[in-house]
Amino acid sequence: MEEKFKAKFGPSFTIELLKNHYRALKKNYNCIKTLLSESGFGWDNEIEMVYADHDHVWDDYIKGRGAPSAAALRMS
């Protein structure tokens, strides 16, 4: 399977690199899923991003949950 993948996408993708990408995607997915279950957050289909109704919603969530990974998703 690894050889077929390398033949199609090139040799620069190692198993370890793909595992790291998978872990990062899984972490982001779980963070977004958690945010969307909280009140005050929603999903914008047009720009494909999480949004908060007000700035204080982000601030309260990040402070209250101690979720620095959510802070990375916040757009200024």
PDB file of C-alpha atoms in Angstrom:
ATOM      1  CA  MET A   1       0.000   0.000   0.000  1.00  0.00           C
ATOM      2  CA  GLU A   2       2.865   2.366   0.831  1.00  0.00           C
ATOM      3  CA  GLU A   3       4.446   1.770  -2.576  1.00  0.00           C
ATOM      4  CA  LYS A   4       1.174   2.485  -4.388  1.00  0.00           C
ATOM      5  CA  PHE A   5       0.780   5.711  -2.424  1.00  0.00           C
ATOM      6  CA  LYS A   6       4.339   6.809  -3.221  1.00  0.00           C
ATOM      7  CA  ALA A   7       3.855   5.965  -6.896  1.00  0.00           C
ATOM      8  CA  LYS A   8       0.757   8.142  -7.060  1.00  0.00           C
ATOM      9  CA  PHE A   9       1.809  11.088  -4.852  1.00  0.00           C
ATOM     10  CA  GLY A  10       5.597  10.960  -4.874  1.00  0.00           C
ATOM     11  CA  PRO A  11       8.248   9.758  -2.451  1.00  0.00           C
ATOM     12  CA  SER A  12       8.195  12.873  -0.231  1.00  0.00           C
ATOM     13  CA  PHE A  13       5.302  11.498   1.836  1.00  0.00           C
ATOM     14  CA  THR A  14       6.680   9.156   4.476  1.00  0.00           C
ATOM     15  CA  ILE A  15       4.562   7.072   6.811  1.00  0.00           C
ATOM     16  CA  GLU A  16       5.673   9.219   9.753  1.00  0.00           C
ATOM     17  CA  LEU A  17       4.725  12.444   7.952  1.00  0.00           C
ATOM     18  CA  LEU A  18       1.290  11.052   7.108  1.00  0.00           C
ATOM     19  CA  LYS A  19       0.785   9.941  10.721  1.00  0.00           C
ATOM     20  CA  ASN A  20       1.637  13.453  11.910  1.00  0.00           C
ATOM     21  CA  HIS A  21      -0.831  14.989   9.455  1.00  0.00           C
ATOM     22  CA  TYR A  22      -3.504  12.527  10.572  1.00  0.00           C
ATOM     23  CA  ARG A  23      -2.944  13.378  14.251  1.00  0.00           C
ATOM     24  CA  ALA A  24      -3.146  17.113  13.518  1.00  0.00           C
ATOM     25  CA  LEU A  25      -6.364  16.698  11.521  1.00  0.00           C
ATOM     26  CA  LYS A  26      -7.895  14.555  14.256  1.00  0.00           C
ATOM     27  CA  LYS A  27      -6.973  17.143  16.909  1.00  0.00           C
ATOM     28  CA  ASN A  28      -8.481  19.984  14.858  1.00  0.00           C
ATOM     29  CA  TYR A  29     -11.629  17.973  14.125  1.00  0.00           C
ATOM     30  CA  ASN A  30     -12.175  17.225  17.804  1.00  0.00           C
ATOM     31  CA  CYS A  31     -11.582  20.858  18.749  1.00  0.00           C
ATOM     32  CA  ILE A  32     -14.090  22.086  16.154  1.00  0.00           C
ATOM     33  CA  LYS A  33     -16.617  19.442  17.172  1.00  0.00           C
ATOM     34  CA  THR A  34     -16.329  20.556  20.805  1.00  0.00           C
ATOM     35  CA  LEU A  35     -16.669  24.238  19.888  1.00  0.00           C
ATOM     36  CA  LEU A  36     -19.792  23.582  17.852  1.00  0.00           C
ATOM     37  CA  SER A  37     -21.416  21.814  20.794  1.00  0.00           C
ATOM     38  CA  GLU A  38     -21.021  24.967  22.915  1.00  0.00           C
ATOM     39  CA  SER A  39     -23.592  27.756  22.869  1.00  0.00           C
ATOM     40  CA  GLY A  40     -22.500  30.904  21.062  1.00  0.00           C
ATOM     41  CA  PHE A  41     -20.538  29.089  18.354  1.00  0.00           C
ATOM     42  CA  GLY A  42     -21.638  28.154  14.870  1.00  0.00           C
ATOM     43  CA  TRP A  43     -20.380  27.042  11.485  1.00  0.00           C
ATOM     44  CA  ASP A  44     -20.251  29.281   8.409  1.00  0.00           C
ATOM     45  CA  ASN A  45     -20.619  27.091   5.304  1.00  0.00           C
ATOM     46  CA  GLU A  46     -19.541  29.842   2.937  1.00  0.00           C
ATOM     47  CA  ILE A  47     -16.082  30.362   4.451  1.00  0.00           C
ATOM     48  CA  GLU A  48     -15.969  26.938   6.142  1.00  0.00           C
ATOM     49  CA  MET A  49     -15.034  28.265   9.567  1.00  0.00           C
ATOM     50  CA  VAL A  50     -16.235  28.284  13.148  1.00  0.00           C
ATOM     51  CA  TYR A  51     -17.595  31.627  14.270  1.00  0.00           C
ATOM     52  CA  ALA A  52     -18.648  33.055  17.621  1.00  0.00           C
ATOM     53  CA  ASP A  53     -21.640  35.298  18.114  1.00  0.00           C
ATOM     54  CA  HIS A  54     -19.487  37.790  20.061  1.00  0.00           C
ATOM     55  CA  ASP A  55     -15.798  38.261  20.863  1.00  0.00           C
ATOM     56  CA  HIS A  56     -16.405  37.598  24.552  1.00  0.00           C
ATOM     57  CA  VAL A  57     -17.657  34.100  23.677  1.00  0.00           C
ATOM     58  CA  TRP A  58     -14.183  33.197  22.382  1.00  0.00           C
ATOM     59  CA  ASP A  59     -12.460  34.887  25.312  1.00  0.00           C
ATOM     60  CA  ASP A  60     -14.660  33.151  27.894  1.00  0.00           C
ATOM     61  CA  TYR A  61     -14.246  29.766  26.237  1.00  0.00           C
ATOM     62  CA  ILE A  62     -10.465  29.996  25.999  1.00  0.00           C
ATOM     63  CA  LYS A  63     -10.097  31.260  29.592  1.00  0.00           C
ATOM     64  CA  GLY A  64     -12.677  28.917  31.098  1.00  0.00           C
ATOM     65  CA  ARG A  65     -11.634  25.751  29.314  1.00  0.00           C
ATOM     66  CA  GLY A  66      -7.941  26.455  29.159  1.00  0.00           C
ATOM     67  CA  ALA A  67      -8.126  25.480  25.508  1.00  0.00           C
ATOM     68  CA  PRO A  68      -5.153  26.983  23.684  1.00  0.00           C
ATOM     69  CA  SER A  69      -5.894  24.779  20.673  1.00  0.00           C
ATOM     70  CA  ALA A  70      -9.201  26.623  20.270  1.00  0.00           C
ATOM     71  CA  ALA A  71      -7.340  29.940  20.378  1.00  0.00           C
ATOM     72  CA  ALA A  72      -5.475  28.887  17.236  1.00  0.00           C
ATOM     73  CA  LEU A  73      -8.802  28.576  15.398  1.00  0.00           C
ATOM     74  CA  ARG A  74      -9.864  32.103  16.250  1.00  0.00           C
ATOM     75  CA  MET A  75      -9.589  34.655  13.467  1.00  0.00           C
ATOM     76  CA  SER A  76      -8.867  38.230  14.429  1.00  0.00           C
TER      77      SER A  76
END
